[in-house]
Coordinates of C-alpha atoms in Angstrom, one line a residue:
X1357 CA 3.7 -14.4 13.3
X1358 CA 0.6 -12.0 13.2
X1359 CA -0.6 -9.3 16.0
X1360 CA -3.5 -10.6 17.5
X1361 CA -4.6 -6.8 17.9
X1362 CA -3.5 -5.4 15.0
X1363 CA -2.5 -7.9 12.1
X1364 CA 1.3 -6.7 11.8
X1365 CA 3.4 -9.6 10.5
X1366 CA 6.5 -10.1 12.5
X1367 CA 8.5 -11.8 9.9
X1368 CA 11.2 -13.8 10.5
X1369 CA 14.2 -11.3 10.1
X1370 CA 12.6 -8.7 12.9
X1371 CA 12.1 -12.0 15.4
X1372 CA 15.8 -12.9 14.6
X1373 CA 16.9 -9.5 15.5
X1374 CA 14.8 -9.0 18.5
X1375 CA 15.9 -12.2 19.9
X1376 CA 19.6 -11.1 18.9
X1377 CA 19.1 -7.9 20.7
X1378 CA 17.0 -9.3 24.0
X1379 CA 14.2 -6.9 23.3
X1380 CA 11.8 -10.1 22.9
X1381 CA 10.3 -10.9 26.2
X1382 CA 11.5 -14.2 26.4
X1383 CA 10.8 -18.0 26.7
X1384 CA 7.3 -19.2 28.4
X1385 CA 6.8 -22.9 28.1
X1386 CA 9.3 -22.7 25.0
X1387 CA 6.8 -20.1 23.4
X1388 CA 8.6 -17.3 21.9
X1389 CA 7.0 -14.1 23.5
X1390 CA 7.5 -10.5 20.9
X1391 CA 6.2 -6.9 21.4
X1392 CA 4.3 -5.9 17.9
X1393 CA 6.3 -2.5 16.6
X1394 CA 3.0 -1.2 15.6
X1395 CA 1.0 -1.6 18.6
X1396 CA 2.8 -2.7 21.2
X1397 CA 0.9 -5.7 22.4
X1398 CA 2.7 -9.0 22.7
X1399 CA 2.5 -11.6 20.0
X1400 CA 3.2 -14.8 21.0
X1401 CA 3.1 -18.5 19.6
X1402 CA 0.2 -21.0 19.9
X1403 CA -2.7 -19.0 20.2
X1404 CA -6.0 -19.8 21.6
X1405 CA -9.2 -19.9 20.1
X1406 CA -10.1 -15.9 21.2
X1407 CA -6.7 -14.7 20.0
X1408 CA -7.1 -16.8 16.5
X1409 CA -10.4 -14.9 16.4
X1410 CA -8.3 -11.4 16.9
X1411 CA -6.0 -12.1 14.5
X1412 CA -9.2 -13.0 11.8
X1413 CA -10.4 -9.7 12.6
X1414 CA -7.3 -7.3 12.5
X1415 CA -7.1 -9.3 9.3
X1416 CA -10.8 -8.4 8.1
X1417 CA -9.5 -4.7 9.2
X1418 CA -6.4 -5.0 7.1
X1419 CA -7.8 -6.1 3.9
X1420 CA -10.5 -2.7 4.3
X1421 CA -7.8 -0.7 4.9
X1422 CA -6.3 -2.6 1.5
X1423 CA -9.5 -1.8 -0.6
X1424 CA -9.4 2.3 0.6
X1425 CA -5.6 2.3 -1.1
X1426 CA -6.9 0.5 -4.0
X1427 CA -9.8 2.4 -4.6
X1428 CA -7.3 5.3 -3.8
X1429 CA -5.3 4.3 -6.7
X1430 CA -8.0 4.3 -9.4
X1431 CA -8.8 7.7 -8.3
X1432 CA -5.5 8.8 -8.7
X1433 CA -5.3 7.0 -11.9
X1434 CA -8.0 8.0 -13.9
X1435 CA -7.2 11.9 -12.3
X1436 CA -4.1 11.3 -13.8
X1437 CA -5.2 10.3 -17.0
X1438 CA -7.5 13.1 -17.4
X1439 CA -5.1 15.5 -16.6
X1440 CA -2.7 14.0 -18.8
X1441 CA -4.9 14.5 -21.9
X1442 CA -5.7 18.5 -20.7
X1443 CA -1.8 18.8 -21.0
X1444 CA -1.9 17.3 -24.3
X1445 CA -4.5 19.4 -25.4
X1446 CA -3.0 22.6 -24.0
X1447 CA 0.8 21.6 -25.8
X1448 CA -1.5 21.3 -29.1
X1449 CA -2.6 24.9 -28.6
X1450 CA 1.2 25.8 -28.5
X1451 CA 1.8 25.3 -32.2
X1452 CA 0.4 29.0 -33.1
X1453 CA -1.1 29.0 -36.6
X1454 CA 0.7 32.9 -36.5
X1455 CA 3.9 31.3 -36.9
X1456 CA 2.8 28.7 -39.6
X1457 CA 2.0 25.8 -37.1
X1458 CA 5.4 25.9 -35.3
X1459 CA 6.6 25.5 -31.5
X1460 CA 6.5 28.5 -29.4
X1461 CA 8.5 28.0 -25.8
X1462 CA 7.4 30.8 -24.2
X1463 CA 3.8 31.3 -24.2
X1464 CA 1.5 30.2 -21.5
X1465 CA 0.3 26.8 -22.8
X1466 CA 3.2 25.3 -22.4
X1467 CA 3.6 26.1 -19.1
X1468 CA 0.1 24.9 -18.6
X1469 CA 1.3 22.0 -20.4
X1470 CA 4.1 21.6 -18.2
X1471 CA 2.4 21.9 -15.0
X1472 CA -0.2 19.4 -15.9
X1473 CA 2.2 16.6 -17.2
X1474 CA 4.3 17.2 -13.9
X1475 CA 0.9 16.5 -11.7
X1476 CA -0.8 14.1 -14.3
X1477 CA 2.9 11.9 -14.0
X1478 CA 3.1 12.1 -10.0
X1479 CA -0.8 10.6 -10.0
X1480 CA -0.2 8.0 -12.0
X1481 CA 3.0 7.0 -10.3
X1482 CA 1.8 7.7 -7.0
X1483 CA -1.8 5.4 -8.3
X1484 CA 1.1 2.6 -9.5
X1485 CA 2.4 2.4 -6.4
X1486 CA -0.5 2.2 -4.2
X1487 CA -2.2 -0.4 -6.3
X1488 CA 0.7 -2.8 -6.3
X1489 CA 0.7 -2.3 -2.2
X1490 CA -2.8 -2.9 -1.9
X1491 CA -2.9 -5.5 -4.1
X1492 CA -0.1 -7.3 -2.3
X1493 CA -1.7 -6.5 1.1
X1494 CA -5.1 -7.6 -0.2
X1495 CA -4.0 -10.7 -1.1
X1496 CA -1.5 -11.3 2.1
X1497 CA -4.7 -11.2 4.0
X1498 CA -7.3 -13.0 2.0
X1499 CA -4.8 -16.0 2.4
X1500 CA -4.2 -15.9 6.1
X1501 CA -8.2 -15.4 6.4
X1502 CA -8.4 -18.8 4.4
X1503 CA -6.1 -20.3 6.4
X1504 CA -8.0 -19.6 9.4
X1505 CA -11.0 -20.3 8.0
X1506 CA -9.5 -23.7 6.7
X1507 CA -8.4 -24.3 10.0
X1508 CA -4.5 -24.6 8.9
X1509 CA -3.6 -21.3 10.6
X1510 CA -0.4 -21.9 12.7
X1511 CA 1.8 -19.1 14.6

């Protein structure tokens, strides 16, 4: 079951435990009746032609807000990546040619070096995770729109 107002999915294990817990608003003309978590509007089954129409745009709404965390991703991705080559860079610069090419701990590019793989591996994680999500939400919602627009949409 979709929000008319804001797309939310109810799934099937939050109707179960609102109707376990009597916080759903009950039975009209055997239509299940819910309040959306996210809104606070009530979702309801069999919906007319206007609320089908509310539901295709909260769905248009959802798959923008999809695209801004992909696009949010790449950005975070490529920052990552560049950052993550400046840190390789800067851990070259730590084998001093003073000490016959070998590893100094304590100077300042590896620090640098440290500091940079830390924030170059939370972007790319942090990227990882908001493309999956947005992929997953894009694609949630480009099926329900084809749904509706196929006419096969059911609550």
């Amino acid at each position: 079951m979709y929000c008319s107002n804001c797309g939310y999915e109810l799934t099937v294990k939050e109707r179960e435990k609102a109707l376990s817990s009597g916080s759903h608003q009950g039975k009209s003309n055997t239509q299940q009746v819910f309040v959306c978590p996210r809104c606070g509007k009530i979702i309801k089954e069999g919906l007319n032609e206007e609320e089908i129409k509310g539901v295709a745009r909260a769905s248009h709404s959802e798959i923008h807000k999809a695209n801004n965390k992909l696009n949010t991703a790449k950005s975070s991705l490529v920052i990552g990546a560049i950052l993550l080559a400046i840190g390789l860079l800067f851990f070259i610069l730590c084998f001093k040619p003073k000490n016959n090419n070998k590893f100094e701990l304590g100077c300042t590019e590896f620090y640098v070096f440290v500091a940079l793989s830390l924030l170059s591996i939370t972007l790319i994680v942090l990227g990882i995770v908001f493309f999956v999500s947005g992929t997953k939400k894009k694609k949630k919602y480009s099926e329900l729109l084809k749904d509706i627009q196929n006419g096969v949409f059911n609550q």
